[in-house]
Steps between C-alpha positions, in 0.01 A plus 500: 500500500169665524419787231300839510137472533345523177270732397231475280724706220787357645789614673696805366841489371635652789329248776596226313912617497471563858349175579740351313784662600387486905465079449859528339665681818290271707603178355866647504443581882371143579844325335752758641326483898369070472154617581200336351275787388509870529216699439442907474215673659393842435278730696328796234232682724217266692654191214752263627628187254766267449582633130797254448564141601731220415240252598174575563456208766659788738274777422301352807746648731466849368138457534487402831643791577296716250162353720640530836687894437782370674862300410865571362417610138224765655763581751735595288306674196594841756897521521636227746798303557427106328314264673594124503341220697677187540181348566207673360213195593626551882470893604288456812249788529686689193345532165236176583305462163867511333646304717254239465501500153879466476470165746222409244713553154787330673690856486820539794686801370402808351644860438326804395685823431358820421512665122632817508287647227506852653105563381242593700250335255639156488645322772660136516699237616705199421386191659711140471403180647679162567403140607808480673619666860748723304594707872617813277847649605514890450721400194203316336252811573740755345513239181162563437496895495619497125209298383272760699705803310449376156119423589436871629679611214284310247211581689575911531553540129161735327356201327527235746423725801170563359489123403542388855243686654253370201640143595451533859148653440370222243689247725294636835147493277622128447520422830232638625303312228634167606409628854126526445471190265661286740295619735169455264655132433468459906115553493406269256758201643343538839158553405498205228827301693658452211865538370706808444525442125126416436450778705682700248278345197209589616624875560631479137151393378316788679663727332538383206090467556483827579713664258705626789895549589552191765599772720235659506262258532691372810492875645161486454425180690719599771310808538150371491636270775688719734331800508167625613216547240476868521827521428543361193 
C-alpha cells in the first residue's frame, strides 16, 4: 500500500482518510476481481499522479503513461467505456512506452475504468493490473464498476476533493523531482563510469556540501549542462 506524500507539516486529516479509505476500496477491488494491483490516477490541471496504489512496484505503469501522454488510465480520465487488454506487454504500435513496460514488469492483463467524479477540477481513473492473461468477459468488467462508484464517491466528497487535487499536485512535484535527479545521477555515472547508487552518493554529498535541496542541486547541474551560457 503506498501512502500520501508527506509534507513537511504533514498530511491533513482529510488526505490522510482519503488515502486511507482509497487503499481500502482498492485492496477490496484486487480480492473481489483476482487482480494483482490497482492503482488510481488523478489529473488536477497541468498535475497528473498515481495518488493510490496497492503496491507501489506497479506505479511504473501509470508512469509510463504519465511520460509518454498516452495509455488506458489517460484514456479514460474523459468519460469512456473500460478498457482491458488481455495482453498489455504485446499491443503492437499501441501505447509503446506502456506496453513495453508491462512486458518488462511481467504484467498480461489490465483494466482501467473511468471515475465518474462529475468535477471539472479533478479528474481520474481506476487502473488494475494482473500477472496473469485474465481475457475479461463483459461480466468481469461490469464487476468492477462498484469499486469505481465508491472511489468517485470518496473522492467527490468537500474534504477529499480538495485533498485529491493537493495529492495529485504534491505527487506530480514528486515526480518531476525524481525526473531531474535521475537524470543528474546520469551525468555523473557516465562522466565518472561509475554505478547508479554511488552515483547517487555523490549527488547526496553535493548537496549536503552545498547546503542545497538534492533537487535542486541536480536541476542545477542539468542546466549548466544542457543549456547555452546566456541562458542560464
Amino acid at each position: 500500500m503506498v501512502d500520501a506524500p508527506l509534507r513537511a507539516d504533514g498530511p491533513d486529516a482529510a488526505e490522510v482518510r482519503l488515502n486511507r479509505l482509497l487503499n481500502l476500496i482498492l485492496e477490496s477491488a484486487v480480492e473481489a476481481l483476482h487482480f494483482d494491483a490497482a492503482t488510481v490516477t488523478a489529473r488536477h490541471g497541468q498535475d497528473m499522479a498515481t495518488v493510490a496504489a496497492t503496491d507501489q512496484r506497479f506505479i511504473a505503469l501509470d508512469d509510463a503513461q504519465y511520460e509518454s501522454g498516452e495509455g488506458p488510465c489517460l484514456t479514460v480520465l474523459e468519460p469512456h467505456d473500460p478498457i482491458s487488454l488481455d495482453d498489455a506487454g504485446e499491443l503492437d504500435d499501441q501505447w509503446q512506452h506502456f506496453s513495453r513496460t508491462a512486458a518488462h514488469l511481467g504484467v498480461h492483463s489490465s483494466l482501467s475504468m473511468h471515475l465518474p467524479v462529475d468535477t471539472a477540477e479533478v479528474a481520474a481513473s481506476l487502473n488494475l493490473y494482473s500477472r496473469q492473461r485474465l481475457e475479461l468477459s463483459d461480466e468481469q468488467v461490469a464487476a468492477a464498476v462498484p469499486f469505481a462508484d465508491q472511489l468517485a464517491a470518496a473522492i467527490v466528497s468537500v474534504d477529499a476533493h480538495r485533498s485529491t487535487a493537493k495529492l495529485a499536485r504534491d505527487m506530480g512535484e514528486a515526480m518531476r523531482s525524481r525526473a531531474v535527479i535521475e537524470q543528474a545521477k546520469g551525468m555523473i555515472m557516465a562522466d565518472r563510469q561509475i554505478s547508479a547508487d554511488e552515483a547517487f552518493e555523490q549527488l547526496t554529498r553535493l548537496s549536503q556540501h552545498a547546503n542545497m535541496k538534492l533537487r535542486d542541486v541536480a536541476q542545477r547541474m542539468v542546466k549548466e549542462r544542457t543549456e547555452p551560457p546566456d541562458e542560464r
